Coordinates of C-alpha atoms in Angstrom, one line a residue:
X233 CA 11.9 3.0 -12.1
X234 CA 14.6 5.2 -12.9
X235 CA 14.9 8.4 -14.4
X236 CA 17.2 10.3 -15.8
X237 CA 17.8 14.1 -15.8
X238 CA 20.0 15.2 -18.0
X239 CA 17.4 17.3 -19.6
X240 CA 17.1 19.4 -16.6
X241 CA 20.8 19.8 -15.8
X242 CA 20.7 21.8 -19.0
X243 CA 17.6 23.6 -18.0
X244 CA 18.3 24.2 -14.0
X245 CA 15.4 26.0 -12.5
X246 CA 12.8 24.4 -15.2
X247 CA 10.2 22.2 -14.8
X248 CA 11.2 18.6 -16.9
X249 CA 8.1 16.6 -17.6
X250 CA 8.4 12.7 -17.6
X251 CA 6.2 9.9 -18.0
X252 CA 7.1 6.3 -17.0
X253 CA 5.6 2.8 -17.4
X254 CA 7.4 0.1 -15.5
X255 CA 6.3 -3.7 -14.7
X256 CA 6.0 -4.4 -11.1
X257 CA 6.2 -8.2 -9.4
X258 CA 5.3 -8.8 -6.1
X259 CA 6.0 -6.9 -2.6
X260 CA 5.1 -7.9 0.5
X261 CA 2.2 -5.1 2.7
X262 CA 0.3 -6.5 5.7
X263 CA 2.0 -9.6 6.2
X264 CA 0.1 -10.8 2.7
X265 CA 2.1 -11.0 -1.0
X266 CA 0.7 -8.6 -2.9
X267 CA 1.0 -8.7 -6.6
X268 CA 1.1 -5.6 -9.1
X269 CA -1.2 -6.5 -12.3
X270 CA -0.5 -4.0 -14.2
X271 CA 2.4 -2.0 -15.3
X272 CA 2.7 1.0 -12.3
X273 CA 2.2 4.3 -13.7
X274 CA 4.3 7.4 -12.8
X275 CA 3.8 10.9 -14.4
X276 CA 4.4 14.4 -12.7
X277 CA 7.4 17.0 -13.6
X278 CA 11.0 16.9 -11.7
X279 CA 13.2 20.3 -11.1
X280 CA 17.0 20.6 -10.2
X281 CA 17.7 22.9 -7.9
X282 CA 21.6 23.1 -6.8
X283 CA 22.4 19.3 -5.8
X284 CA 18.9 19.0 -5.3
X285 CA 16.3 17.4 -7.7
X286 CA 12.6 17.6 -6.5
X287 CA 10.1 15.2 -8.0
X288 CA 6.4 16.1 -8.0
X289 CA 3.9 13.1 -9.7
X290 CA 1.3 10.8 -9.5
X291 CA 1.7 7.1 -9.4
X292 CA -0.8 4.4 -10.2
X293 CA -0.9 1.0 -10.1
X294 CA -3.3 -2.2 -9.5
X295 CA -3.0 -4.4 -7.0
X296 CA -4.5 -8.0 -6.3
X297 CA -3.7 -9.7 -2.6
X298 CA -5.9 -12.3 -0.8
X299 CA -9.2 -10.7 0.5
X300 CA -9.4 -10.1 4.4
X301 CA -12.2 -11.9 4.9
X302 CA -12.7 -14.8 2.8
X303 CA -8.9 -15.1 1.4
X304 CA -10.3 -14.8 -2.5
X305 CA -8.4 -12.5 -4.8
X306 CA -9.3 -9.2 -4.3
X307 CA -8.3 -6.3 -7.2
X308 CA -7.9 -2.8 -5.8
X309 CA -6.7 0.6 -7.9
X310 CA -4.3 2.6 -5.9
X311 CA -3.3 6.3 -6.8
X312 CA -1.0 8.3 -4.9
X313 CA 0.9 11.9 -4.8
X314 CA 4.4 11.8 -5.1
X315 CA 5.8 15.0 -3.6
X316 CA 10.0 14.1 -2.7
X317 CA 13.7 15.6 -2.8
X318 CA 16.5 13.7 -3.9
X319 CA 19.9 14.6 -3.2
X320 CA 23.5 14.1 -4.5
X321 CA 25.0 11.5 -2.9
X322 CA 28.6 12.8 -2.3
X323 CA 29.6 9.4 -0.5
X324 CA 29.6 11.0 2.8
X325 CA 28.8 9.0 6.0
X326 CA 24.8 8.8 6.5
X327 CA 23.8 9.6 10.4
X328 CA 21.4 7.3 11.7
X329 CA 17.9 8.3 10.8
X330 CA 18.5 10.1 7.2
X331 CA 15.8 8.9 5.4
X332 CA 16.6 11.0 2.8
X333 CA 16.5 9.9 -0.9
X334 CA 20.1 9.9 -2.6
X335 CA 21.4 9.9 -6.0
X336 CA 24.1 9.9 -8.3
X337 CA 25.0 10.6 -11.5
X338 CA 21.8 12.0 -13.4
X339 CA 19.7 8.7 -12.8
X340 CA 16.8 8.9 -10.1
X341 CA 16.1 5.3 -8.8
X342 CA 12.6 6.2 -7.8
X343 CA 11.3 3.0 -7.3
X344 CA 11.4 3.2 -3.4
X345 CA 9.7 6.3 -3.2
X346 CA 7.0 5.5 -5.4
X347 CA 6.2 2.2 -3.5
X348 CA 6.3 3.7 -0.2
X349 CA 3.8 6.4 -1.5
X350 CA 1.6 3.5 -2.8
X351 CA 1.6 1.3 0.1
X352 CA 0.8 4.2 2.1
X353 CA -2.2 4.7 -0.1
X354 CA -3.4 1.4 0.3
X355 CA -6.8 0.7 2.6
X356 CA -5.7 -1.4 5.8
X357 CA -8.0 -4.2 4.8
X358 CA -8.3 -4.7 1.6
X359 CA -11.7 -6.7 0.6
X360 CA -13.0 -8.6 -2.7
X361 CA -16.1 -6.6 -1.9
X362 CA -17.9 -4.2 0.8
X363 CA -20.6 -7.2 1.9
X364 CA -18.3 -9.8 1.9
X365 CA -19.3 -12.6 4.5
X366 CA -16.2 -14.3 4.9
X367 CA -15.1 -17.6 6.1
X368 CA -17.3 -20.0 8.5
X369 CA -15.4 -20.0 11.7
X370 CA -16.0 -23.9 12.1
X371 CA -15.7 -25.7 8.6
X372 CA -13.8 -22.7 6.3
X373 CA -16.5 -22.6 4.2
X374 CA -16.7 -19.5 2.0
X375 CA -19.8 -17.4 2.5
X376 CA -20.3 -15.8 0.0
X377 CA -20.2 -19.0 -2.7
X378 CA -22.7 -21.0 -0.6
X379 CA -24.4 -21.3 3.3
X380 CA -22.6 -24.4 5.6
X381 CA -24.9 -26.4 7.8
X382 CA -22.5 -26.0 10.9
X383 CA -23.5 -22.7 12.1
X384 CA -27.5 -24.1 11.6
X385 CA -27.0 -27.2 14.0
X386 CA -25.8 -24.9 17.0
X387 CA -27.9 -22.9 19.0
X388 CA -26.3 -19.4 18.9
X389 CA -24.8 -18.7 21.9
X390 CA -24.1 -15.2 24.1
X391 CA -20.3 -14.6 24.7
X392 CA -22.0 -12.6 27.9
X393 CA -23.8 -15.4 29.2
X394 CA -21.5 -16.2 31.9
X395 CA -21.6 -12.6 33.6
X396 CA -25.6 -13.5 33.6
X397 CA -24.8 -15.4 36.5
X398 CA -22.7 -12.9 38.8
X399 CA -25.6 -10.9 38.9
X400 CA -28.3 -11.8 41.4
X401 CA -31.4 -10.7 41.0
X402 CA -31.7 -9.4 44.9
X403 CA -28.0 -7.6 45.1
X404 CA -27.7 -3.9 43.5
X405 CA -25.3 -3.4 40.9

């Protein structure tokens, strides 16, 4: 996503309105590939202010990665505020830990800064829907499409079962 301000080098101080639409691939969150569907979205208003440009928006995009539970494609809209500073990069030597955004010429790359506002957006599990059932632990089969006969057969069994039998019935706990 770039954009360029020219317009506001000829109007320093002023507020420059831009809207962009730019097709996304894939990126990689939570150890899954996560796949933008849609173009992303970024609109807000950008201001130069010496060397400085700040850049004020709001990004949106739609994402599809595997479900947490069952692993089916799950679809989920993501908005997010954009609120960053760019500055001129003068070619000077960065000191470890500037995480600060650079630029040069009167293009904005803005791509990384809209991602990472994105991604932060982004739920930590991301599910096909709020009652899904999953995966059966034994055979893999999906939950939600049909029941498995595994589970049936087996008579459930307490995880705690085996502290049942440190405990006597005479001692006090």
């Amino acid at each position: 996503m770039k954009l360029d301000i020219t317009k506001g080098i000829q109007k320093k101080g002023a507020e420059v309105a831009f809207d962009l639409l730019e097709p996304w691939g894939e990126d990689t969150w939570n150890g899954d590939t996560i796949a933008y569907v849609r173009p992303v979205s970024f609109s807000g208003a950008y201001m130069l202010a010496d060397e400085t440009v700040i850049v004020r928006g709001i990004a949106r995009a739609r994402i599809e990665s595997p479900c947490a539970r069952c692993l089916a494609p799950a679809f989920t809209d993501v908005t997010a505020e954009v609120d960053e500073a760019f500055l001129r990069d003068r070619g000077e030597e960065r000191e470890p830990g500037d995480d600060q955004y650079r630029y040069t010429g009167h293009v904005l790359e803005l791509d990384e800064a809209v991602r990472t506002a994105l991604l932060l957006e982004l739920p930590s599990r991301i599910l096909c829907r709020e009652d899904c059932r999953g995966l059966c632990p034994r055979c893999g089969q999906n939950l939600n499409i049909n029941e498995c006969s595994c589970q049936k057969d087996q008579p459930r069994r307490n995880p705690f079962s085996a502290l049942a039998s440190l405990l006597n019935e005479d001692e006090e706990v």
